[in-house]
Amino acid sequence: MQACWPATGDVITQADVDAVVAQVTREPGAECLRVVVFGDVDLAPDGDRPLRPLTAGRQYAATGRPGVEVTAIVPLPGAEVEVVALGPGTRLVRTHEDGAEVRRLAHVAAPSREGSTFEQSMAALHGLETALTRAGMEPRHLDRTWYFLADIEETYAELNKARDATFDRWKLTTYPASTGIGAGLPPGQAVAVMAEAVARDGAPAATPFGTDLQCAPYDYGPRFVRANRSHRNGCEVVHVSGISSIDKRGVSLPQDDVRAAVDYAMASFTDLLAGADLAPEDVVSCYVYCKDAEARSAFEAHCSDGGFTVPYLLNTVDVCRPELRFEIEGRAVRRKPA
């Protein structure tokens, strides 16, 4: 399950995070897998927390309240589920579904404040590889990654260089869904990395797909896919990567009409959901990124005009290209009839 909470104050404290986690995990057998915090934070040191959160602090003055998202697993009665803590930021879930062993990894990389964006990205990806190995999994099982960059306009190329080098070493030919976005990270920290992976009897569980409205990202550079889908726990699960207003040639649409740019990104987002026979009402997790107040207003107007209502957390940050002003990503889940 996923749950999003806008915060009531301007700063998210450890007590706020603990309260949200306690609320989500109040069901018998529930286990927290991941915590993501958007906004300014005052959290306890790593060693004083049972689970390392990813903190994607706001980059610009707030135009929306900070918030917390918790990902947890709540076993159904009689279900055999094992959750193993492989480290402060890493949880492995083991289940058996339709006779197959399924492993799901949720990983938040240990933050670093030393070295360049390239060096910190390489270290985070190496740590991810170690976590996969400890979980009995491989890089080909990755289905979702996030990269939050302190200065994305200047360092996105460094991230891509690190990702390319690592993916080449891993010999990956099928890429995960992904987001690369700006963030207000602590001084010295250049990148925060989070990832998920799923294996079914040792095979990758996710199948990539795209939309006719946008070309594949790797056609113009970054190695990720627009979306992927998998079937687990009797549900269809879709990850939609960070989607902005990029056309079929990989070119940014004009941004002077920000409402048109938001509408195009949203059309791409909903088209990807439709490509997996899902709809906005199936979205369980959604991050919205706006570069300025005008972009946020355009997104809110789009939602109001089109009746688009999903649970989302909003951050005010730079996007991967300096000219872009809006991006959206999400996870959708629908239980399929038996």
mmCIF file of C-alpha atoms in Angstrom:
data_model
loop_
_atom_site.group_PDB
_atom_site.id
_atom_site.type_symbol
_atom_site.label_atom_id
_atom_site.label_comp_id
_atom_site.label_asym_id
_atom_site.label_seq_id
_atom_site.Cartn_x
_atom_site.Cartn_y
_atom_site.Cartn_z
ATOM 1 C CA MET A 1 0.000 0.000 0.000
ATOM 2 C CA GLN A 2 1.003 3.638 -0.517
ATOM 3 C CA ALA A 3 -0.147 6.573 1.581
ATOM 4 C CA CYS A 4 0.562 10.296 1.148
ATOM 5 C CA TRP A 5 0.136 12.966 3.809
ATOM 6 C CA PRO A 6 0.530 16.729 3.334
ATOM 7 C CA ALA A 7 2.194 18.043 6.464
ATOM 8 C CA THR A 8 0.497 20.538 8.769
ATOM 9 C CA GLY A 9 3.664 22.524 9.589
ATOM 10 C CA ASP A 10 6.474 24.102 7.583
ATOM 11 C CA VAL A 11 9.117 21.588 8.748
ATOM 12 C CA ILE A 12 8.725 17.803 8.894
ATOM 13 C CA THR A 13 10.093 16.406 12.136
ATOM 14 C CA GLN A 14 11.017 12.879 13.167
ATOM 15 C CA ALA A 15 7.850 12.828 15.259
ATOM 16 C CA ASP A 16 5.800 13.598 12.121
ATOM 17 C CA VAL A 17 7.408 10.716 10.221
ATOM 18 C CA ASP A 18 7.020 8.317 13.145
ATOM 19 C CA ALA A 19 3.330 9.211 13.469
ATOM 20 C CA VAL A 20 2.660 8.575 9.779
ATOM 21 C CA VAL A 21 4.526 5.253 9.857
ATOM 22 C CA ALA A 22 2.623 4.185 12.977
ATOM 23 C CA GLN A 23 -0.691 5.020 11.307
ATOM 24 C CA VAL A 24 0.154 3.084 8.153
ATOM 25 C CA THR A 25 1.483 0.032 10.000
ATOM 26 C CA ARG A 26 -1.289 -0.259 12.587
ATOM 27 C CA GLU A 27 -2.739 -3.302 10.799
ATOM 28 C CA PRO A 28 -1.523 -6.699 12.092
ATOM 29 C CA GLY A 29 1.589 -7.849 10.242
ATOM 30 C CA ALA A 30 2.083 -4.534 8.432
ATOM 31 C CA GLU A 31 5.683 -3.583 7.653
ATOM 32 C CA CYS A 32 7.025 -0.253 6.418
ATOM 33 C CA LEU A 33 9.240 -0.576 3.336
ATOM 34 C CA ARG A 34 10.067 3.010 2.389
ATOM 35 C CA VAL A 35 9.578 6.617 3.496
ATOM 36 C CA VAL A 36 9.904 9.664 1.226
ATOM 37 C CA VAL A 37 9.819 13.194 2.635
ATOM 38 C CA PHE A 38 9.254 16.315 0.523
ATOM 39 C CA GLY A 39 10.045 19.649 2.168
ATOM 40 C CA ASP A 40 12.257 21.011 4.923
ATOM 41 C CA VAL A 41 13.121 18.403 7.553
ATOM 42 C CA ASP A 42 14.425 18.018 11.085
ATOM 43 C CA LEU A 43 15.058 14.284 11.338
ATOM 44 C CA ALA A 44 17.042 12.066 13.667
ATOM 45 C CA PRO A 45 20.453 10.712 12.535
ATOM 46 C CA ASP A 46 20.484 7.471 10.533
ATOM 47 C CA GLY A 47 21.476 5.317 13.491
ATOM 48 C CA ASP A 48 18.521 6.513 15.569
ATOM 49 C CA ARG A 49 15.875 5.520 13.006
ATOM 50 C CA PRO A 50 14.538 2.059 12.156
ATOM 51 C CA LEU A 51 14.262 2.990 8.450
ATOM 52 C CA ARG A 52 16.260 5.528 6.441
ATOM 53 C CA PRO A 53 13.934 7.971 4.636
ATOM 54 C CA LEU A 54 14.697 9.622 1.337
ATOM 55 C CA THR A 55 14.562 13.367 1.880
ATOM 56 C CA ALA A 56 13.845 15.422 -1.250
ATOM 57 C CA GLY A 57 13.749 18.860 0.349
ATOM 58 C CA ARG A 58 12.069 21.723 -1.440
ATOM 59 C CA GLN A 59 14.382 23.631 -3.750
ATOM 60 C CA TYR A 60 12.500 26.920 -3.915
ATOM 61 C CA ALA A 61 10.237 28.842 -1.547
ATOM 62 C CA ALA A 62 7.192 26.747 -0.767
ATOM 63 C CA THR A 63 4.187 26.921 -3.076
ATOM 64 C CA GLY A 64 2.704 23.807 -1.523
ATOM 65 C CA ARG A 65 2.818 22.122 1.844
ATOM 66 C CA PRO A 66 5.553 19.566 2.564
ATOM 67 C CA GLY A 67 4.478 15.948 2.803
ATOM 68 C CA VAL A 68 5.388 12.375 3.650
ATOM 69 C CA GLU A 69 4.776 9.224 1.632
ATOM 70 C CA VAL A 70 4.977 5.767 3.168
ATOM 71 C CA THR A 71 5.133 2.495 1.255
ATOM 72 C CA ALA A 72 4.143 -0.508 3.338
ATOM 73 C CA ILE A 73 3.082 -4.109 2.942
ATOM 74 C CA VAL A 74 -0.048 -5.359 4.709
ATOM 75 C CA PRO A 75 -0.407 -9.143 4.319
ATOM 76 C CA LEU A 76 -3.864 -10.582 3.789
ATOM 77 C CA PRO A 77 -4.980 -13.166 6.370
ATOM 78 C CA GLY A 78 -3.164 -16.432 5.736
ATOM 79 C CA ALA A 79 -0.639 -14.928 3.326
ATOM 80 C CA GLU A 80 2.960 -16.043 3.713
ATOM 81 C CA VAL A 81 5.069 -12.898 3.563
ATOM 82 C CA GLU A 82 8.601 -12.410 4.836
ATOM 83 C CA VAL A 83 10.095 -8.930 5.186
ATOM 84 C CA VAL A 84 13.856 -8.830 5.748
ATOM 85 C CA ALA A 85 15.772 -5.706 6.772
ATOM 86 C CA LEU A 86 19.031 -5.760 4.801
ATOM 87 C CA GLY A 87 20.163 -2.383 6.119
ATOM 88 C CA PRO A 88 18.802 0.997 7.317
ATOM 89 C CA GLY A 89 17.477 1.841 3.856
ATOM 90 C CA THR A 90 16.844 -1.592 2.378
ATOM 91 C CA ARG A 91 13.914 -3.974 2.743
ATOM 92 C CA LEU A 92 13.391 -7.287 0.944
ATOM 93 C CA VAL A 93 9.915 -8.818 0.648
ATOM 94 C CA ARG A 94 9.641 -12.534 -0.158
ATOM 95 C CA THR A 95 6.359 -14.147 -1.173
ATOM 96 C CA HIS A 96 5.086 -17.028 -3.277
ATOM 97 C CA GLU A 97 2.527 -16.217 -5.949
ATOM 98 C CA ASP A 98 0.979 -18.822 -8.249
ATOM 99 C CA GLY A 99 3.767 -21.239 -7.394
ATOM 100 C CA ALA A 100 6.569 -18.766 -8.119
ATOM 101 C CA GLU A 101 8.967 -17.158 -5.670
ATOM 102 C CA VAL A 102 8.676 -13.364 -5.844
ATOM 103 C CA ARG A 103 11.292 -11.035 -4.393
ATOM 104 C CA ARG A 104 10.749 -7.299 -4.115
ATOM 105 C CA LEU A 105 13.485 -4.913 -3.006
ATOM 106 C CA ALA A 106 12.970 -1.330 -1.781
ATOM 107 C CA HIS A 107 16.234 0.590 -1.415
ATOM 108 C CA VAL A 108 17.184 4.108 -0.315
ATOM 109 C CA ALA A 109 20.875 4.780 -0.881
ATOM 110 C CA ALA A 110 23.049 5.985 1.975
ATOM 111 C CA PRO A 111 23.580 9.744 1.476
ATOM 112 C CA SER A 112 27.061 11.005 0.679
ATOM 113 C CA ARG A 113 28.488 14.500 1.005
ATOM 114 C CA GLU A 114 31.865 13.829 -0.549
ATOM 115 C CA GLY A 115 32.865 14.070 -4.201
ATOM 116 C CA SER A 116 31.189 15.289 -7.378
ATOM 117 C CA THR A 117 27.720 14.395 -8.609
ATOM 118 C CA PHE A 118 29.330 11.735 -10.807
ATOM 119 C CA GLU A 119 31.260 10.252 -7.883
ATOM 120 C CA GLN A 120 28.276 10.296 -5.529
ATOM 121 C CA SER A 121 26.058 8.744 -8.221
ATOM 122 C CA MET A 122 28.588 5.993 -8.859
ATOM 123 C CA ALA A 123 28.814 5.282 -5.126
ATOM 124 C CA ALA A 124 25.020 5.125 -4.809
ATOM 125 C CA LEU A 125 24.716 2.754 -7.768
ATOM 126 C CA HIS A 126 27.470 0.556 -6.340
ATOM 127 C CA GLY A 127 25.554 0.454 -3.062
ATOM 128 C CA LEU A 128 22.418 -0.495 -4.960
ATOM 129 C CA GLU A 129 24.298 -3.347 -6.623
ATOM 130 C CA THR A 130 25.447 -4.565 -3.211
ATOM 131 C CA ALA A 131 21.866 -4.452 -1.906
ATOM 132 C CA LEU A 132 20.633 -6.447 -4.908
ATOM 133 C CA THR A 133 23.317 -9.068 -4.359
ATOM 134 C CA ARG A 134 22.426 -9.380 -0.673
ATOM 135 C CA ALA A 135 18.799 -9.875 -1.696
ATOM 136 C CA GLY A 136 19.722 -12.668 -4.133
ATOM 137 C CA MET A 137 18.786 -10.420 -7.046
ATOM 138 C CA GLU A 138 20.476 -8.822 -10.063
ATOM 139 C CA PRO A 139 20.490 -5.384 -11.762
ATOM 140 C CA ARG A 140 18.207 -6.744 -14.511
ATOM 141 C CA HIS A 141 15.476 -7.004 -11.874
ATOM 142 C CA LEU A 142 15.368 -3.217 -11.395
ATOM 143 C CA ASP A 143 12.008 -1.767 -12.384
ATOM 144 C CA ARG A 144 12.055 1.742 -10.847
ATOM 145 C CA THR A 145 14.721 4.319 -9.946
ATOM 146 C CA TRP A 146 14.691 7.911 -8.698
ATOM 147 C CA TYR A 147 17.547 10.430 -8.758
ATOM 148 C CA PHE A 148 17.075 13.696 -6.845
ATOM 149 C CA LEU A 149 19.793 16.183 -7.808
ATOM 150 C CA ALA A 150 20.833 19.293 -5.905
ATOM 151 C CA ASP A 151 21.746 21.143 -9.125
ATOM 152 C CA ILE A 152 20.074 19.221 -11.924
ATOM 153 C CA GLU A 153 20.530 21.934 -14.552
ATOM 154 C CA GLU A 154 24.312 21.696 -14.192
ATOM 155 C CA THR A 155 24.818 18.059 -13.171
ATOM 156 C CA TYR A 156 22.211 15.944 -14.996
ATOM 157 C CA ALA A 157 24.879 15.018 -17.541
ATOM 158 C CA GLU A 158 27.106 13.745 -14.706
ATOM 159 C CA LEU A 159 24.293 11.524 -13.456
ATOM 160 C CA ASN A 160 23.720 10.158 -16.957
ATOM 161 C CA LYS A 161 27.440 9.483 -17.342
ATOM 162 C CA ALA A 162 27.445 7.506 -14.096
ATOM 163 C CA ARG A 163 24.269 5.648 -15.030
ATOM 164 C CA ASP A 164 25.574 4.822 -18.516
ATOM 165 C CA ALA A 165 28.869 3.508 -17.156
ATOM 166 C CA THR A 166 27.104 1.383 -14.544
ATOM 167 C CA PHE A 167 24.447 0.055 -16.918
ATOM 168 C CA ASP A 168 27.197 -0.846 -19.418
ATOM 169 C CA ARG A 169 29.066 -2.742 -16.704
ATOM 170 C CA TRP A 170 25.824 -4.462 -15.714
ATOM 171 C CA LYS A 171 25.134 -5.216 -19.407
ATOM 172 C CA LEU A 172 21.600 -3.890 -19.052
ATOM 173 C CA THR A 173 19.638 -3.738 -22.297
ATOM 174 C CA THR A 174 16.194 -3.307 -20.756
ATOM 175 C CA TYR A 175 15.996 -0.226 -18.589
ATOM 176 C CA PRO A 176 13.872 0.631 -15.545
ATOM 177 C CA ALA A 177 11.282 3.376 -15.313
ATOM 178 C CA SER A 178 12.946 6.404 -13.748
ATOM 179 C CA THR A 179 12.840 10.017 -12.612
ATOM 180 C CA GLY A 180 15.660 12.561 -12.529
ATOM 181 C CA ILE A 181 14.569 15.760 -10.804
ATOM 182 C CA GLY A 182 15.846 18.701 -8.794
ATOM 183 C CA ALA A 183 15.836 18.740 -4.997
ATOM 184 C CA GLY A 184 16.916 20.879 -2.068
ATOM 185 C CA LEU A 185 19.435 18.478 -0.561
ATOM 186 C CA PRO A 186 21.665 19.121 2.495
ATOM 187 C CA PRO A 187 24.926 21.031 1.858
ATOM 188 C CA GLY A 188 27.471 18.810 0.137
ATOM 189 C CA GLN A 189 24.971 16.163 -0.935
ATOM 190 C CA ALA A 190 24.708 16.193 -4.727
ATOM 191 C CA VAL A 191 22.277 13.333 -5.326
ATOM 192 C CA ALA A 192 19.786 11.172 -3.442
ATOM 193 C CA VAL A 193 18.975 7.795 -4.982
ATOM 194 C CA MET A 194 16.086 5.400 -4.465
ATOM 195 C CA ALA A 195 15.271 2.174 -6.316
ATOM 196 C CA GLU A 196 12.925 -0.800 -6.475
ATOM 197 C CA ALA A 197 13.395 -4.221 -8.033
ATOM 198 C CA VAL A 198 11.162 -7.265 -8.497
ATOM 199 C CA ALA A 199 12.134 -10.800 -9.514
ATOM 200 C CA ARG A 200 9.771 -13.683 -10.243
ATOM 201 C CA ASP A 201 11.516 -17.056 -10.033
ATOM 202 C CA GLY A 202 14.735 -15.213 -10.831
ATOM 203 C CA ALA A 203 13.366 -13.445 -13.916
ATOM 204 C CA PRO A 204 12.567 -9.734 -14.281
ATOM 205 C CA ALA A 205 8.915 -9.081 -13.512
ATOM 206 C CA ALA A 206 8.396 -5.793 -15.381
ATOM 207 C CA THR A 207 7.680 -5.250 -19.085
ATOM 208 C CA PRO A 208 8.492 -1.792 -20.538
ATOM 209 C CA PHE A 209 6.107 0.129 -22.801
ATOM 210 C CA GLY A 210 5.693 3.665 -24.134
ATOM 211 C CA THR A 211 3.345 6.253 -25.579
ATOM 212 C CA ASP A 212 2.951 7.547 -29.137
ATOM 213 C CA LEU A 213 2.994 11.090 -27.731
ATOM 214 C CA GLN A 214 6.667 10.887 -26.725
ATOM 215 C CA CYS A 215 9.702 9.021 -27.996
ATOM 216 C CA ALA A 216 11.638 6.692 -25.736
ATOM 217 C CA PRO A 217 14.093 8.634 -23.517
ATOM 218 C CA TYR A 218 17.044 6.517 -24.634
ATOM 219 C CA ASP A 219 16.392 7.696 -28.216
ATOM 220 C CA TYR A 220 17.840 11.076 -27.193
ATOM 221 C CA GLY A 221 20.067 10.063 -24.280
ATOM 222 C CA PRO A 222 18.912 9.043 -20.780
ATOM 223 C CA ARG A 223 18.599 5.303 -20.266
ATOM 224 C CA PHE A 224 15.141 4.703 -18.877
ATOM 225 C CA VAL A 225 11.724 3.785 -20.219
ATOM 226 C CA ARG A 226 8.518 5.826 -20.170
ATOM 227 C CA ALA A 227 6.677 3.149 -18.184
ATOM 228 C CA ASN A 228 6.590 -0.521 -17.288
ATOM 229 C CA ARG A 229 3.998 -2.958 -16.015
ATOM 230 C CA SER A 230 4.010 -6.132 -13.961
ATOM 231 C CA HIS A 231 1.544 -8.523 -12.363
ATOM 232 C CA ARG A 232 1.918 -9.330 -8.691
ATOM 233 C CA ASN A 233 -0.301 -10.205 -5.760
ATOM 234 C CA GLY A 234 -3.254 -10.497 -8.128
ATOM 235 C CA CYS A 235 -2.762 -6.887 -9.254
ATOM 236 C CA GLU A 236 -1.600 -5.070 -12.351
ATOM 237 C CA VAL A 237 1.104 -2.595 -11.295
ATOM 238 C CA VAL A 238 2.286 0.233 -13.555
ATOM 239 C CA HIS A 239 5.206 2.602 -12.972
ATOM 240 C CA VAL A 240 5.078 5.823 -15.010
ATOM 241 C CA SER A 241 8.418 7.620 -15.195
ATOM 242 C CA GLY A 242 8.790 11.348 -14.753
ATOM 243 C CA ILE A 243 6.848 12.795 -17.700
ATOM 244 C CA SER A 244 7.209 16.340 -18.990
ATOM 245 C CA SER A 245 6.222 18.095 -22.229
ATOM 246 C CA ILE A 246 8.602 16.377 -24.671
ATOM 247 C CA ASP A 247 7.324 15.475 -28.139
ATOM 248 C CA LYS A 248 7.780 12.466 -30.428
ATOM 249 C CA ARG A 249 11.136 13.819 -31.624
ATOM 250 C CA GLY A 250 12.460 14.266 -28.090
ATOM 251 C CA VAL A 251 12.115 18.063 -28.338
ATOM 252 C CA SER A 252 10.775 20.228 -25.502
ATOM 253 C CA LEU A 253 7.478 21.896 -26.355
ATOM 254 C CA PRO A 254 7.288 25.705 -26.009
ATOM 255 C CA GLN A 255 6.941 26.664 -22.358
ATOM 256 C CA ASP A 256 5.564 30.201 -22.720
ATOM 257 C CA ASP A 257 2.065 28.675 -22.637
ATOM 258 C CA VAL A 258 2.598 26.683 -19.468
ATOM 259 C CA ARG A 259 -0.990 25.393 -19.406
ATOM 260 C CA ALA A 260 -0.487 23.808 -22.847
ATOM 261 C CA ALA A 261 2.772 22.257 -21.635
ATOM 262 C CA VAL A 262 1.065 20.848 -18.533
ATOM 263 C CA ASP A 263 -1.839 19.539 -20.631
ATOM 264 C CA TYR A 264 0.589 17.719 -22.947
ATOM 265 C CA ALA A 265 2.495 16.135 -20.058
ATOM 266 C CA MET A 266 -0.780 15.069 -18.451
ATOM 267 C CA ALA A 267 -2.028 13.619 -21.744
ATOM 268 C CA SER A 268 1.184 11.582 -21.963
ATOM 269 C CA PHE A 269 0.767 10.434 -18.360
ATOM 270 C CA THR A 270 -2.837 9.286 -18.834
ATOM 271 C CA ASP A 271 -2.003 7.701 -22.209
ATOM 272 C CA LEU A 272 0.643 5.573 -20.520
ATOM 273 C CA LEU A 273 -1.891 4.452 -17.913
ATOM 274 C CA ALA A 274 -4.353 3.618 -20.679
ATOM 275 C CA GLY A 275 -1.650 1.601 -22.430
ATOM 276 C CA ALA A 276 -1.837 -0.824 -19.507
ATOM 277 C CA ASP A 277 -5.661 -0.667 -19.341
ATOM 278 C CA LEU A 278 -5.510 1.476 -16.213
ATOM 279 C CA ALA A 279 -6.866 4.955 -15.461
ATOM 280 C CA PRO A 280 -6.107 7.914 -13.155
ATOM 281 C CA GLU A 281 -8.398 6.483 -10.485
ATOM 282 C CA ASP A 282 -5.949 3.552 -10.209
ATOM 283 C CA VAL A 283 -3.057 5.852 -9.213
ATOM 284 C CA VAL A 284 -1.887 5.157 -5.650
ATOM 285 C CA SER A 285 1.283 7.274 -5.635
ATOM 286 C CA CYS A 286 2.022 10.467 -7.548
ATOM 287 C CA TYR A 287 4.787 13.067 -7.359
ATOM 288 C CA VAL A 288 4.199 16.425 -9.054
ATOM 289 C CA TYR A 289 7.117 18.770 -9.762
ATOM 290 C CA CYS A 290 6.579 22.423 -10.668
ATOM 291 C CA LYS A 291 9.341 24.901 -11.407
ATOM 292 C CA ASP A 292 7.276 27.931 -10.434
ATOM 293 C CA ALA A 293 3.924 29.081 -9.076
ATOM 294 C CA GLU A 294 2.520 29.557 -12.579
ATOM 295 C CA ALA A 295 3.195 25.904 -13.421
ATOM 296 C CA ARG A 296 1.532 24.825 -10.197
ATOM 297 C CA SER A 297 -1.523 26.951 -11.002
ATOM 298 C CA ALA A 298 -1.669 25.428 -14.496
ATOM 299 C CA PHE A 299 -1.580 21.925 -13.011
ATOM 300 C CA GLU A 300 -4.321 22.755 -10.518
ATOM 301 C CA ALA A 301 -6.434 24.253 -13.324
ATOM 302 C CA HIS A 302 -5.914 21.112 -15.412
ATOM 303 C CA CYS A 303 -7.070 18.956 -12.509
ATOM 304 C CA SER A 304 -10.092 21.166 -11.855
ATOM 305 C CA ASP A 305 -11.154 21.340 -15.500
ATOM 306 C CA GLY A 306 -10.665 17.634 -16.171
ATOM 307 C CA GLY A 307 -11.728 16.156 -12.850
ATOM 308 C CA PHE A 308 -8.252 14.667 -12.319
ATOM 309 C CA THR A 309 -8.134 13.612 -8.686
ATOM 310 C CA VAL A 310 -5.229 11.502 -7.450
ATOM 311 C CA PRO A 311 -3.200 11.447 -4.212
ATOM 312 C CA TYR A 312 -0.060 13.465 -4.900
ATOM 313 C CA LEU A 313 2.855 15.213 -3.223
ATOM 314 C CA LEU A 314 4.080 18.427 -4.815
ATOM 315 C CA ASN A 315 7.564 19.899 -4.826
ATOM 316 C CA THR A 316 8.839 23.148 -6.368
ATOM 317 C CA VAL A 317 12.080 22.292 -8.163
ATOM 318 C CA ASP A 318 14.060 22.402 -11.404
ATOM 319 C CA VAL A 319 13.327 19.782 -14.069
ATOM 320 C CA CYS A 320 15.906 17.854 -16.155
ATOM 321 C CA ARG A 321 15.969 20.484 -18.924
ATOM 322 C CA PRO A 322 16.325 24.173 -17.954
ATOM 323 C CA GLU A 323 13.374 25.223 -20.114
ATOM 324 C CA LEU A 324 10.904 22.667 -18.738
ATOM 325 C CA ARG A 325 8.557 23.792 -15.974
ATOM 326 C CA PHE A 326 6.457 20.762 -15.031
ATOM 327 C CA GLU A 327 6.818 17.010 -14.511
ATOM 328 C CA ILE A 328 4.622 14.239 -13.110
ATOM 329 C CA GLU A 329 5.195 10.577 -12.250
ATOM 330 C CA GLY A 330 3.121 7.862 -10.629
ATOM 331 C CA ARG A 331 2.371 4.302 -9.667
ATOM 332 C CA ALA A 332 -0.994 2.742 -10.462
ATOM 333 C CA VAL A 333 -2.434 -0.530 -9.153
ATOM 334 C CA ARG A 334 -5.593 -2.392 -10.082
ATOM 335 C CA ARG A 335 -6.697 -5.751 -8.747
ATOM 336 C CA LYS A 336 -7.648 -8.028 -11.635
ATOM 337 C CA PRO A 337 -10.652 -10.352 -11.472
ATOM 338 C CA ALA A 338 -9.754 -13.905 -10.522
#
